[in-house]
PDB file of C-alpha atoms in Angstrom:
ATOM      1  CA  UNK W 302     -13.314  30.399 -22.784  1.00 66.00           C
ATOM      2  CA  UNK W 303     -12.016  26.804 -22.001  1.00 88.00           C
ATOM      3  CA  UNK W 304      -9.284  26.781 -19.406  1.00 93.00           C
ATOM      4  CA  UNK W 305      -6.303  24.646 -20.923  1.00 94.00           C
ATOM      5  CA  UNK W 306      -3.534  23.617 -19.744  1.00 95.00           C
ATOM      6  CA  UNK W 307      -0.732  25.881 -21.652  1.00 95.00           C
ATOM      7  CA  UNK W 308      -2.865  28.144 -19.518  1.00 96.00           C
ATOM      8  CA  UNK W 309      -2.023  26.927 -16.455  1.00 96.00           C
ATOM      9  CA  UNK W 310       1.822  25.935 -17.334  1.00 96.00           C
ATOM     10  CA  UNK W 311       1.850  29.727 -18.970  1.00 97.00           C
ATOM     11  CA  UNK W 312       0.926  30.983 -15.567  1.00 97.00           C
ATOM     12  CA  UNK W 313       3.410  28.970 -13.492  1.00 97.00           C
ATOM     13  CA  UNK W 314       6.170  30.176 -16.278  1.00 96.00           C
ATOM     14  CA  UNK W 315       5.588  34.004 -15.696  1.00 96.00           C
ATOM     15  CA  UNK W 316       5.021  33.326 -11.620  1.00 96.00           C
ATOM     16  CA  UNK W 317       8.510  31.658 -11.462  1.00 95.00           C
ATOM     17  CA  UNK W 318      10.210  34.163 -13.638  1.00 94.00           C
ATOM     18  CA  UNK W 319       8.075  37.440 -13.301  1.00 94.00           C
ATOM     19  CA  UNK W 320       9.728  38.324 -16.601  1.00 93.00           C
ATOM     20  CA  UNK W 321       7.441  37.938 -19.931  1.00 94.00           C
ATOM     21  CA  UNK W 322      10.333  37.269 -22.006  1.00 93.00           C
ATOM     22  CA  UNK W 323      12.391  34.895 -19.746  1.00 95.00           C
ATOM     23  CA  UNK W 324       9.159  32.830 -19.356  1.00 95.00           C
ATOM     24  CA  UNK W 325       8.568  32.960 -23.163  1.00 96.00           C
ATOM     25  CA  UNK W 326      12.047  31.442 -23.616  1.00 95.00           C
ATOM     26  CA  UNK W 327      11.467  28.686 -20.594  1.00 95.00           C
ATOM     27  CA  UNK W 328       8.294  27.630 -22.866  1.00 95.00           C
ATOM     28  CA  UNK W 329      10.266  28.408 -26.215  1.00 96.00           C
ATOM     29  CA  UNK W 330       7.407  30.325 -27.201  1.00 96.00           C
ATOM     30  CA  UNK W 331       7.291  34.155 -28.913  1.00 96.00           C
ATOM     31  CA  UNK W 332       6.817  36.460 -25.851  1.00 95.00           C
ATOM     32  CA  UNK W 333       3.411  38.363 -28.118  1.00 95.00           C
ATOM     33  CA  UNK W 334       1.787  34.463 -27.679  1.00 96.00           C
ATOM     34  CA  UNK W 335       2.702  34.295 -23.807  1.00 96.00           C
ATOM     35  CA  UNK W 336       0.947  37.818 -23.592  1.00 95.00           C
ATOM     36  CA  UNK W 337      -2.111  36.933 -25.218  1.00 96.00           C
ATOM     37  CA  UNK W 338      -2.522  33.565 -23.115  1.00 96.00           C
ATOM     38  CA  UNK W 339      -1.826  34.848 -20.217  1.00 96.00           C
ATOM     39  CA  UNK W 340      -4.925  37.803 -21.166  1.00 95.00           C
ATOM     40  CA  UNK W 341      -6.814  35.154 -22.278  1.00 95.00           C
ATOM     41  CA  UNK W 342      -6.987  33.211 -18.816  1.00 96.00           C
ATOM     42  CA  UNK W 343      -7.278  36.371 -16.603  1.00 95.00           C
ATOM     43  CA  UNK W 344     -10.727  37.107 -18.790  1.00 95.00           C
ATOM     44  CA  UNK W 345     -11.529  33.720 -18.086  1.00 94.00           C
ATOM     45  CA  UNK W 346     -11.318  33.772 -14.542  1.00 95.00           C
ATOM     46  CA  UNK W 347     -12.285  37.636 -14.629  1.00 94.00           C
ATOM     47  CA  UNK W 348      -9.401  38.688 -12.064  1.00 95.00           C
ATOM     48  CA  UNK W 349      -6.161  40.312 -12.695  1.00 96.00           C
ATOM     49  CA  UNK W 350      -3.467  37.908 -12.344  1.00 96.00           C
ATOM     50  CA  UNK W 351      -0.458  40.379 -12.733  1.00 96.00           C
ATOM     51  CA  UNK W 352       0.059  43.886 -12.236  1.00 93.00           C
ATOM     52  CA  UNK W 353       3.006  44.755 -14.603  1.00 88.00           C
ATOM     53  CA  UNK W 354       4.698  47.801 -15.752  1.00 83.00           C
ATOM     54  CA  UNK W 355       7.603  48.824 -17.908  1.00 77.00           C
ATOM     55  CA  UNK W 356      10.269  48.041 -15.165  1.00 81.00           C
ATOM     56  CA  UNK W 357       8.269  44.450 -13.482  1.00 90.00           C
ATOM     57  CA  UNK W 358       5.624  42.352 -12.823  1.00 93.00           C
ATOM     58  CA  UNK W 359       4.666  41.413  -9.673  1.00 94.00           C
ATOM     59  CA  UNK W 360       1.856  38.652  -8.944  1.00 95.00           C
ATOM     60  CA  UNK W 361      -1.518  40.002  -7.420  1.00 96.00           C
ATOM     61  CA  UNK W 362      -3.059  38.162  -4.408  1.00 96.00           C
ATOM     62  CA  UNK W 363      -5.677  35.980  -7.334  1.00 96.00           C
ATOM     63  CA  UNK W 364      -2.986  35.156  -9.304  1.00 96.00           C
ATOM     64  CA  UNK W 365      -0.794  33.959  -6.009  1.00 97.00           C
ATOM     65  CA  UNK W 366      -3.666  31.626  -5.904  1.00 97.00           C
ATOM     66  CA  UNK W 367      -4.504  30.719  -9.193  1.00 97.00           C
ATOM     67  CA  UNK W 368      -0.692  29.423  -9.223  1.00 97.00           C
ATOM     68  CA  UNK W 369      -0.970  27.512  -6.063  1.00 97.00           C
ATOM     69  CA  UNK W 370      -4.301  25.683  -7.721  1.00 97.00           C
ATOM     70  CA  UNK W 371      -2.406  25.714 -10.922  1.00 97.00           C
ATOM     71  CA  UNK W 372       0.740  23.768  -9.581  1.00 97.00           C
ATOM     72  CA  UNK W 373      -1.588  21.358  -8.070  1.00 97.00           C
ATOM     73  CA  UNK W 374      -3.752  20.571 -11.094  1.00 96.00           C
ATOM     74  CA  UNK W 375      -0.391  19.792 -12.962  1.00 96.00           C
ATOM     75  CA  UNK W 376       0.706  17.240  -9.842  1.00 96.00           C
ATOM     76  CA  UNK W 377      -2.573  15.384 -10.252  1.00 96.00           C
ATOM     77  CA  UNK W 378      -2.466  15.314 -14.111  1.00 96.00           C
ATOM     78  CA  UNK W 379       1.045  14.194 -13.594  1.00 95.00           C
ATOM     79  CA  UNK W 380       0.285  11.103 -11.435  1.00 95.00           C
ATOM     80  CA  UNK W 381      -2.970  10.731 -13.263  1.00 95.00           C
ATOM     81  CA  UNK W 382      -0.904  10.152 -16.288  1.00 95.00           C
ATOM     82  CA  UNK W 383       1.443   7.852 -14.146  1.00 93.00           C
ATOM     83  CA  UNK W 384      -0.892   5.430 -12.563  1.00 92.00           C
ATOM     84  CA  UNK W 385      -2.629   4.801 -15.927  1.00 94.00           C
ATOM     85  CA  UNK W 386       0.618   4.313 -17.271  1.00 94.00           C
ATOM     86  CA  UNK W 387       1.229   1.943 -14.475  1.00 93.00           C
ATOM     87  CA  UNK W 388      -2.154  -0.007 -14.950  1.00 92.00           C
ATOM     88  CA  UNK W 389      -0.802  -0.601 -18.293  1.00 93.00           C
ATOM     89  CA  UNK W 390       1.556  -2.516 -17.546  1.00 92.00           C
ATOM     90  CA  UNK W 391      -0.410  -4.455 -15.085  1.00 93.00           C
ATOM     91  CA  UNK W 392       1.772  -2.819 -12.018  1.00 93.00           C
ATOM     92  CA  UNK W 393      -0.941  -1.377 -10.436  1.00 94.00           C
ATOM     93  CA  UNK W 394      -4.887  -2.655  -9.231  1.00 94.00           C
ATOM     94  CA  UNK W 395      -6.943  -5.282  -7.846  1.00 95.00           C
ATOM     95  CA  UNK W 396      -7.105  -9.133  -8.546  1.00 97.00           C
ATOM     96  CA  UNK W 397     -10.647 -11.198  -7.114  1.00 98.00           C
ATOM     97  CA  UNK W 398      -9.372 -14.099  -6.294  1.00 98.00           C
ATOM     98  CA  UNK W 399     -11.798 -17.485  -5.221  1.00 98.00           C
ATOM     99  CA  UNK W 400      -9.752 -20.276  -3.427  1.00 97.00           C
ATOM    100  CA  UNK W 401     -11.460 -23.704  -1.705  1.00 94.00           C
ATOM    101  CA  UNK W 402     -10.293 -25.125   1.458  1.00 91.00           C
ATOM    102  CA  UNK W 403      -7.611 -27.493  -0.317  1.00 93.00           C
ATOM    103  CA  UNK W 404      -6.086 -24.527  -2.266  1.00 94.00           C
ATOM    104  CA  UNK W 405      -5.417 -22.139   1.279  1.00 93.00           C
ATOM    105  CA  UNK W 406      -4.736 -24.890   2.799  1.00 91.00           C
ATOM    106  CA  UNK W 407      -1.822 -25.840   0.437  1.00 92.00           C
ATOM    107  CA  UNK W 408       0.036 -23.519  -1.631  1.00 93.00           C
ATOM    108  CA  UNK W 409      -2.018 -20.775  -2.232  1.00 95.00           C
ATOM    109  CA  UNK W 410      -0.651 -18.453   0.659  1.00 94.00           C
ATOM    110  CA  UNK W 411       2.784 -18.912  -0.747  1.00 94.00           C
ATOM    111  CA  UNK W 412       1.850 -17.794  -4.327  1.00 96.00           C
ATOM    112  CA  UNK W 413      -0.113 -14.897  -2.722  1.00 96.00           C
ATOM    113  CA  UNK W 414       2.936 -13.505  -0.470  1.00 96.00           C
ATOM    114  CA  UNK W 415       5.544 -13.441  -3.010  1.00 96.00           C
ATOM    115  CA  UNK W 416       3.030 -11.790  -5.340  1.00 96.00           C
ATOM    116  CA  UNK W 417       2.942  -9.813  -2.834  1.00 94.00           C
ATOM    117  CA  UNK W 418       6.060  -8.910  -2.205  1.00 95.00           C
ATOM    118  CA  UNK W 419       6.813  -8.413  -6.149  1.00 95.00           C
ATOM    119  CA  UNK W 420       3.995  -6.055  -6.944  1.00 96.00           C
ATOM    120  CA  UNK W 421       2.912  -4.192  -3.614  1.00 95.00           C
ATOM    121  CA  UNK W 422       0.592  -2.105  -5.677  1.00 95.00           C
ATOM    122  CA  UNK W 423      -1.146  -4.963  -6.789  1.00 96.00           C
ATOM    123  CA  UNK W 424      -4.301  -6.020  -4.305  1.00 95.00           C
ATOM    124  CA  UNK W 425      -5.806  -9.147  -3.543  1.00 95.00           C
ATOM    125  CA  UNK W 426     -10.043  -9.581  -3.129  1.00 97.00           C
ATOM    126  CA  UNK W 427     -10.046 -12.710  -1.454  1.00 97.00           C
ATOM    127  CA  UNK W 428     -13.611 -14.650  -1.184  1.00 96.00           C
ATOM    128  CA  UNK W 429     -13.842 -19.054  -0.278  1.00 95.00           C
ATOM    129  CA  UNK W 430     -15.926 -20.501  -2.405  1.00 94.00           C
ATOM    130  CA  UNK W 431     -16.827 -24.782  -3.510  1.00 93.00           C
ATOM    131  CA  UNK W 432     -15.664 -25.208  -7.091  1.00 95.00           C
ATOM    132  CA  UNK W 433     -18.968 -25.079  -9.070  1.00 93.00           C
ATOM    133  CA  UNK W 434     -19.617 -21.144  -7.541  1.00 95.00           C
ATOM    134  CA  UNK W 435     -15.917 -20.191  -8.033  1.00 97.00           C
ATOM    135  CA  UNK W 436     -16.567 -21.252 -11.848  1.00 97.00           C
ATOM    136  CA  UNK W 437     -20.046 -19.587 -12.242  1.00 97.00           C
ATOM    137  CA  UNK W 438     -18.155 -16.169 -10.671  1.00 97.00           C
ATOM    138  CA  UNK W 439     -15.863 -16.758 -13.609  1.00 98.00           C
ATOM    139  CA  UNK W 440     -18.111 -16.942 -16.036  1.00 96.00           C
ATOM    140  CA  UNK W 441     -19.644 -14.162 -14.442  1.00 96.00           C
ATOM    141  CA  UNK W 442     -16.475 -11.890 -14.398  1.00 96.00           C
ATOM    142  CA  UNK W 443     -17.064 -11.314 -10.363  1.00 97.00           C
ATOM    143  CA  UNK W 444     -13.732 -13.306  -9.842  1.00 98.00           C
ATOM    144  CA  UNK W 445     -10.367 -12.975 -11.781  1.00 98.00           C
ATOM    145  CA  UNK W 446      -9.091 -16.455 -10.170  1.00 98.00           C
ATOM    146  CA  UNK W 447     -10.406 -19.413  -9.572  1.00 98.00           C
ATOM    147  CA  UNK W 448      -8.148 -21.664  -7.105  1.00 97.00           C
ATOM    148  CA  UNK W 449     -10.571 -24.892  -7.643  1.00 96.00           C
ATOM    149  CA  UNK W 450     -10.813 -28.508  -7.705  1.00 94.00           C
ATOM    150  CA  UNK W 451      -9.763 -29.779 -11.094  1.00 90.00           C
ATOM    151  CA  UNK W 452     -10.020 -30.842 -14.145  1.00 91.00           C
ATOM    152  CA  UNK W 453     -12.068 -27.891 -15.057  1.00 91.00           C
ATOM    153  CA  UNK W 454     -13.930 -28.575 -18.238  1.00 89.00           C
ATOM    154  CA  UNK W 455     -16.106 -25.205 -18.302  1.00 93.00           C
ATOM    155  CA  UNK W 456     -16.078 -23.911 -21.995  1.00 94.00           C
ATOM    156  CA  UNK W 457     -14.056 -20.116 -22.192  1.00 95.00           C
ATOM    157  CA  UNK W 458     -12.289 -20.970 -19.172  1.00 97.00           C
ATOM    158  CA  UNK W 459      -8.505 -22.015 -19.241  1.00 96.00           C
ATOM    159  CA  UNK W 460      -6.588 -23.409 -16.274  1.00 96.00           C
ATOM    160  CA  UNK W 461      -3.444 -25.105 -14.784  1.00 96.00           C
ATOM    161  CA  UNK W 462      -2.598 -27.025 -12.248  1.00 95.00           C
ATOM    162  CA  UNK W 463      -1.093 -25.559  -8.914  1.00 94.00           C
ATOM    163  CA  UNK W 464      -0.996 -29.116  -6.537  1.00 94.00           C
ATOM    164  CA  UNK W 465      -1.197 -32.556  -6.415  1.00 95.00           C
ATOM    165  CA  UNK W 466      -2.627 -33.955  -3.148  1.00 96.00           C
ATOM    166  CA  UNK W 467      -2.823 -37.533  -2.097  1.00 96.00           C
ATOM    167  CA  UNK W 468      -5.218 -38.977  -0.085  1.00 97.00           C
ATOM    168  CA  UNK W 469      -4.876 -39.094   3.579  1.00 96.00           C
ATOM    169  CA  UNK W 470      -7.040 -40.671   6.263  1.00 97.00           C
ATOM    170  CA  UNK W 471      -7.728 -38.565   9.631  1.00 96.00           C
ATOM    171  CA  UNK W 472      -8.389 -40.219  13.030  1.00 97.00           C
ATOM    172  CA  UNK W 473      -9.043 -39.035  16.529  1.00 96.00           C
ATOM    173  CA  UNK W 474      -5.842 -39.476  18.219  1.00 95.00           C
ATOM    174  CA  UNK W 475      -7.288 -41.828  20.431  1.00 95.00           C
ATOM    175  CA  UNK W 476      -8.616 -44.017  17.580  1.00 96.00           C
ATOM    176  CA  UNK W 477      -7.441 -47.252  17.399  1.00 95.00           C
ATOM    177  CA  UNK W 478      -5.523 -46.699  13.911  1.00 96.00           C
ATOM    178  CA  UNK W 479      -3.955 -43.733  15.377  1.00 95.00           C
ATOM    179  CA  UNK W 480      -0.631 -45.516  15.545  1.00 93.00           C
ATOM    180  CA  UNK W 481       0.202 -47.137  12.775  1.00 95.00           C
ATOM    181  CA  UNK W 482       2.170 -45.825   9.743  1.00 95.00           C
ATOM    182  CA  UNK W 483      -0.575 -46.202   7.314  1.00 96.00           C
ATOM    183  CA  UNK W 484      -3.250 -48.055   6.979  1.00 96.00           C
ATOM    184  CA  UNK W 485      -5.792 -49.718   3.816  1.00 96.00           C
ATOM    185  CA  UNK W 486      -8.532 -47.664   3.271  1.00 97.00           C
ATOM    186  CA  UNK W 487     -10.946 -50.354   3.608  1.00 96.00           C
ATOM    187  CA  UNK W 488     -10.043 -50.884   7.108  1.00 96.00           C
ATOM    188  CA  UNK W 489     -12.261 -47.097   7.352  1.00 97.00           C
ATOM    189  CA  UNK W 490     -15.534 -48.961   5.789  1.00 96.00           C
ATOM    190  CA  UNK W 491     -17.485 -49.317   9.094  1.00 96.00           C
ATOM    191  CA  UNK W 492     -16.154 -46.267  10.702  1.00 97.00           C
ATOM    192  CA  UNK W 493     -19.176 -43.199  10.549  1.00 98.00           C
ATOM    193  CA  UNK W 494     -17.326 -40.553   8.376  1.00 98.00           C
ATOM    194  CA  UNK W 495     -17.230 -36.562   9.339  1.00 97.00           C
ATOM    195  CA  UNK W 496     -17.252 -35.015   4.943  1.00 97.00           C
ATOM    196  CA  UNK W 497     -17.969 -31.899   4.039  1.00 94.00           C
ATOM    197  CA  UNK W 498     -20.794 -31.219   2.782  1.00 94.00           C
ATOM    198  CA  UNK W 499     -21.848 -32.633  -1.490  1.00 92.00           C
ATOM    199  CA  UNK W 500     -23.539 -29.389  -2.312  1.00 90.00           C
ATOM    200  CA  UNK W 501     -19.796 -27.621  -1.176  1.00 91.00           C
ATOM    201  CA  UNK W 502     -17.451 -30.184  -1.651  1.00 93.00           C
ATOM    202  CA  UNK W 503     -19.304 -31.967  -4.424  1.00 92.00           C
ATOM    203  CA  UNK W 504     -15.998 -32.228  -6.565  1.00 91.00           C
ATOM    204  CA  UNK W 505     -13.772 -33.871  -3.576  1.00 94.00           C
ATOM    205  CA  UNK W 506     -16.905 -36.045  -2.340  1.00 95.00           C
ATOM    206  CA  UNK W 507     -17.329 -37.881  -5.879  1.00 95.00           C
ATOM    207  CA  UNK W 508     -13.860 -38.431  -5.903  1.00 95.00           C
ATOM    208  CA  UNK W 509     -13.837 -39.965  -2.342  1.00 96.00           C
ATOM    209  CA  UNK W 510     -17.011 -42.129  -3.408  1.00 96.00           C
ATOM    210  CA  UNK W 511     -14.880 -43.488  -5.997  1.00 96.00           C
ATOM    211  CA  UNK W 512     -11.689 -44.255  -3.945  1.00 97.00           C
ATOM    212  CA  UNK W 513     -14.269 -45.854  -1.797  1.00 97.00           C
ATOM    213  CA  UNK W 514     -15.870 -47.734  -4.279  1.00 97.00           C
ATOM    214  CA  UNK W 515     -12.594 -49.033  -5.182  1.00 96.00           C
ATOM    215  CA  UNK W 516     -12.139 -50.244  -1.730  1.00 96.00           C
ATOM    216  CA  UNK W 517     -15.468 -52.233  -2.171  1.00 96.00           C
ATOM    217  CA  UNK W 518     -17.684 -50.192   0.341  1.00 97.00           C
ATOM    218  CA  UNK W 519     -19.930 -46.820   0.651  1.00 97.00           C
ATOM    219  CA  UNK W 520     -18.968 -44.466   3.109  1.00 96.00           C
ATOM    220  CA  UNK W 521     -21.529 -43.980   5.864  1.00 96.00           C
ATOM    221  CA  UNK W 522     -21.802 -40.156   6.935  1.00 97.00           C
ATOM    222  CA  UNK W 523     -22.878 -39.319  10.001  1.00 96.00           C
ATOM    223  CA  UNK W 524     -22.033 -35.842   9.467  1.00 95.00           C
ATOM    224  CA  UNK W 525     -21.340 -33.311   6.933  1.00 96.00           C
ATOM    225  CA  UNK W 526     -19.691 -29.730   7.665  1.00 93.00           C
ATOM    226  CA  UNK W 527     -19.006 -26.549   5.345  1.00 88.00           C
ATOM    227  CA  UNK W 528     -15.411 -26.229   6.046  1.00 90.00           C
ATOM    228  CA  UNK W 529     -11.982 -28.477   6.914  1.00 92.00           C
ATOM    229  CA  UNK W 530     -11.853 -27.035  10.286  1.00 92.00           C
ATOM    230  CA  UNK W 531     -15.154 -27.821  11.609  1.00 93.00           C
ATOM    231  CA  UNK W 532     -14.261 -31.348   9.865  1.00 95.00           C
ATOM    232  CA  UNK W 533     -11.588 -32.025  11.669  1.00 95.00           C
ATOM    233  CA  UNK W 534     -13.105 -30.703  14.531  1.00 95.00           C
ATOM    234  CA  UNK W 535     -15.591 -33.535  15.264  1.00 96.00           C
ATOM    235  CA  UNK W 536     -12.739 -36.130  14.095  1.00 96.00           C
ATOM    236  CA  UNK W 537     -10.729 -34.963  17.540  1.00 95.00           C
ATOM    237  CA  UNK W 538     -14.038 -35.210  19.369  1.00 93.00           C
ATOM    238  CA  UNK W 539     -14.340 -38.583  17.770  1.00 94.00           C
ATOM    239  CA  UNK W 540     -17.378 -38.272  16.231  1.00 96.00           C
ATOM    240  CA  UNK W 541     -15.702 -40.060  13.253  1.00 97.00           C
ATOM    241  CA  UNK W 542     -13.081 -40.487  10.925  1.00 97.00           C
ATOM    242  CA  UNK W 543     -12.391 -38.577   7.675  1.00 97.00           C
ATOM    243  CA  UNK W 544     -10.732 -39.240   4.737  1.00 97.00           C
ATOM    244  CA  UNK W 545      -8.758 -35.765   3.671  1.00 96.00           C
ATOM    245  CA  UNK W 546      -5.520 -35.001   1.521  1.00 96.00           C
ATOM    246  CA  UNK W 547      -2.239 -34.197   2.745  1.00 94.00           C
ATOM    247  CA  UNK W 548      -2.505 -30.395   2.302  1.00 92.00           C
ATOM    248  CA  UNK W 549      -4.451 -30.210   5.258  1.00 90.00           C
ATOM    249  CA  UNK W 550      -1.259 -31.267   7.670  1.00 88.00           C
ATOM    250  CA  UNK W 551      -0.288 -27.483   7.391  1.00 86.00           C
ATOM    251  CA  UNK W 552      -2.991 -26.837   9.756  1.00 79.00           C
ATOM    252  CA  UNK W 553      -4.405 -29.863  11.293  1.00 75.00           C
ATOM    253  CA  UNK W 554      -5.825 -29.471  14.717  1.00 80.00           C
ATOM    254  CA  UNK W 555      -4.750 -30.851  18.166  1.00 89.00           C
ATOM    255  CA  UNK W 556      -6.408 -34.203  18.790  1.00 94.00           C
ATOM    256  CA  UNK W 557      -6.561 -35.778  15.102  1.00 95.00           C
ATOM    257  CA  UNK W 558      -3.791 -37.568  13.944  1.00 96.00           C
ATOM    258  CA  UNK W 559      -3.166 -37.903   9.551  1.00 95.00           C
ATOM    259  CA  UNK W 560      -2.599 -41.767   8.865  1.00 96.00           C
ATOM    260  CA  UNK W 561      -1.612 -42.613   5.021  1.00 96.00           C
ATOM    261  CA  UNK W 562      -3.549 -44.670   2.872  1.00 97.00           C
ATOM    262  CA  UNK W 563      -1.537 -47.658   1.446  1.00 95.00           C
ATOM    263  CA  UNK W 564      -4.283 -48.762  -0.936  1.00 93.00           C
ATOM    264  CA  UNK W 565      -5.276 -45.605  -2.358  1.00 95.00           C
ATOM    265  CA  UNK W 566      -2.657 -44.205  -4.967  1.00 92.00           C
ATOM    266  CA  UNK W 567      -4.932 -41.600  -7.147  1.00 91.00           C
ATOM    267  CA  UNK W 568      -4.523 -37.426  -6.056  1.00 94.00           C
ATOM    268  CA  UNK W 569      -6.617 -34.500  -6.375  1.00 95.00           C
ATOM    269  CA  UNK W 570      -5.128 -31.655  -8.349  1.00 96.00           C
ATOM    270  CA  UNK W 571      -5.937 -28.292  -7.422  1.00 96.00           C
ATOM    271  CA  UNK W 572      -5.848 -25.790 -10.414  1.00 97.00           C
ATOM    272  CA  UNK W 573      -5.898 -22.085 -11.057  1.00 97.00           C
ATOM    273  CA  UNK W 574      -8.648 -20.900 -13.136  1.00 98.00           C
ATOM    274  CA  UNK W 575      -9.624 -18.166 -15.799  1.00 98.00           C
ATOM    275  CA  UNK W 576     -11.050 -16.479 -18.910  1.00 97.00           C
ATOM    276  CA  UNK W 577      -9.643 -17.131 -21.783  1.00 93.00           C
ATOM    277  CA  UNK W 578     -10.827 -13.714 -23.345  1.00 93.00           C
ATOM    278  CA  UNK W 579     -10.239 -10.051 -22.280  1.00 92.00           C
ATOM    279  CA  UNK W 580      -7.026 -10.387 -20.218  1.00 95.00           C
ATOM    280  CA  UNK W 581      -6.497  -7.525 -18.375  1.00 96.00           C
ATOM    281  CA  UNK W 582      -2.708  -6.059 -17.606  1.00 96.00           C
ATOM    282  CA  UNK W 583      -2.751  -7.041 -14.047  1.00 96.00           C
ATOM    283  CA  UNK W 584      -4.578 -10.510 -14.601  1.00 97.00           C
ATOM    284  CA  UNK W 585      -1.159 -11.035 -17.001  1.00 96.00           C
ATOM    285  CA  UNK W 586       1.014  -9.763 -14.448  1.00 97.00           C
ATOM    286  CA  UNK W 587      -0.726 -12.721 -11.958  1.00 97.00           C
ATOM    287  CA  UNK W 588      -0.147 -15.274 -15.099  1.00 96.00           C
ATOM    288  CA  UNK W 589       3.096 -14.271 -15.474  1.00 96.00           C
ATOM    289  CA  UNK W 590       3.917 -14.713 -11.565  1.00 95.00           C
ATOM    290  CA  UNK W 591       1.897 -18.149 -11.698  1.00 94.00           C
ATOM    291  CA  UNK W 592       4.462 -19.298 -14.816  1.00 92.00           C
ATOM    292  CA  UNK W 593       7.515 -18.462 -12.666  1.00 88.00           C
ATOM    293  CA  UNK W 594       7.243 -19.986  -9.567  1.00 81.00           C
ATOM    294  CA  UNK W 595       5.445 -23.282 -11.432  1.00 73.00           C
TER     295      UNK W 595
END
């Protein structure tokens, strides 16, 4: 016979009470339909569960047990029952989120840590990755998020915009242009430039070529890096300069010193990023958190 579950809460009913017909009125049952369930579950388990006689019952040692188990089964169903009631409403799970160096660099960790703080129960995957291989994972369903370099034009994905960055210039602070206010970006076109590198930052790089272009020259790299840190890195050693946005003043390092552009007046916009099919209840919780603090 199949174990159910008016078995077990049958059990618990006549443990608690030790009194058929008490228990029968607890589970507003007929006290004949308690008996036979309760018979029915001691054959199943092939133990006596209750040694009773015309004055009590009393609970044997396997039926002390077969409570105990009982109660606990119930507990787990109960919070079983719960939690998927809870990842339902998108109050419970885990989010893979992609980001780029502009993105945590900007406002990113804010977004994150009132999330956070609003839906503990909520967890965050967290992975750096350029554009183009946050937008494949996408496609791919291996991220939730993309936090990318916009405008994203990749068909079944949506997005919005998160920041707007302007171009900054970095210098070693012992650079010549380290003092002034701002400076013309053309002033930068015989200075060796420290970018990171196209095949990671291919988004940012065309869109530096084409500030440059503007400014009637071709930047000349002598050095391309994976990340802003090792970026600004060689600008403090003074390997070169580096044109950057203004996120990046939330963490700049000792030695380089952010100098505005007076010529250049175009942005990059970073953007969220995702499916447009198959939202989940905690990807709409994440929307819904994005749409209130915009």
């Amino acid at each position: 016979m199949r174990i159910e579950i008016r078995h077990l809460r049958s059990l618990i009913a006549v443990a608690d009470c030790l009194h058929f017909r008490r228990a029968a009125e607890q589970l507003n049952v007929a006290q004949p339909a308690l008996s036979r369930t309760i018979a029915q579950l001691e054959d199943a388990v092939g133990e006596t569960l209750f040694r009773r006689n015309n004055r009590q019952v009393e609970l044997t040692e396997p039926g002390r047990v077969l409570v105990e188990e009982s109660q606990q089964i119930l507990r787990q169903l109960e919070q079983a029952v719960t939690r998927t009631q809870r990842a339902g409403r998108g109050e419970i799970g885990r989010l893979a989120i992609g980001y780029t160096d502009f993105a945590i660099s900007g406002k990113l960790p804010t977004i994150l840590d009132e999330f956070r703080h609003q839906h503990p129960d909520l967890n965050f995957d967290l992975a750096f990755g350029s554009t183009a291989q946050q937008l494949e994972a996408l496609q791919q369903k291996r991220l939730d998020f993309g936090f990318i370099t916009g405008p994203n034009l990749t068909p079944g994905l949506v997005s919005r915009p998160i920041q707007r960055d302007r171009f900054i210039a970095a210098v070693s602070e012992t650079h010549p242009l380290a003092q002034r206010d701002s400076i013309d970006l053309r002033e930068l076109a015989r200075e060796p430039f420290i970018l990171g590198s196209r095949e990671m930052w291919f988004h940012f790089r065309k869109r530096v070529d084409d500030i440059c272009a503007k400014a009637g020259f071709v930047p000349q790299v002598a050095q391309e890096t994976f990340n802003s840190e090792t970026v600004f890195a060689f600008v403090a050693c003074n390997f070169g300069v580096t044109v950057h946005l203004e996120c990046a003043r939330n963490y700049v390092r000792k030695g380089v010193r952010m100098v505005p552009l007076s010529d250049v007046d175009e942005s990059l916009v970073t953007e969220v990023a995702w499916r447009k099919e198959g939202i989940t209840p905690a990807q709409q919780t994440f929307l819904d958190h994005l749409e209130q603090s915009a």
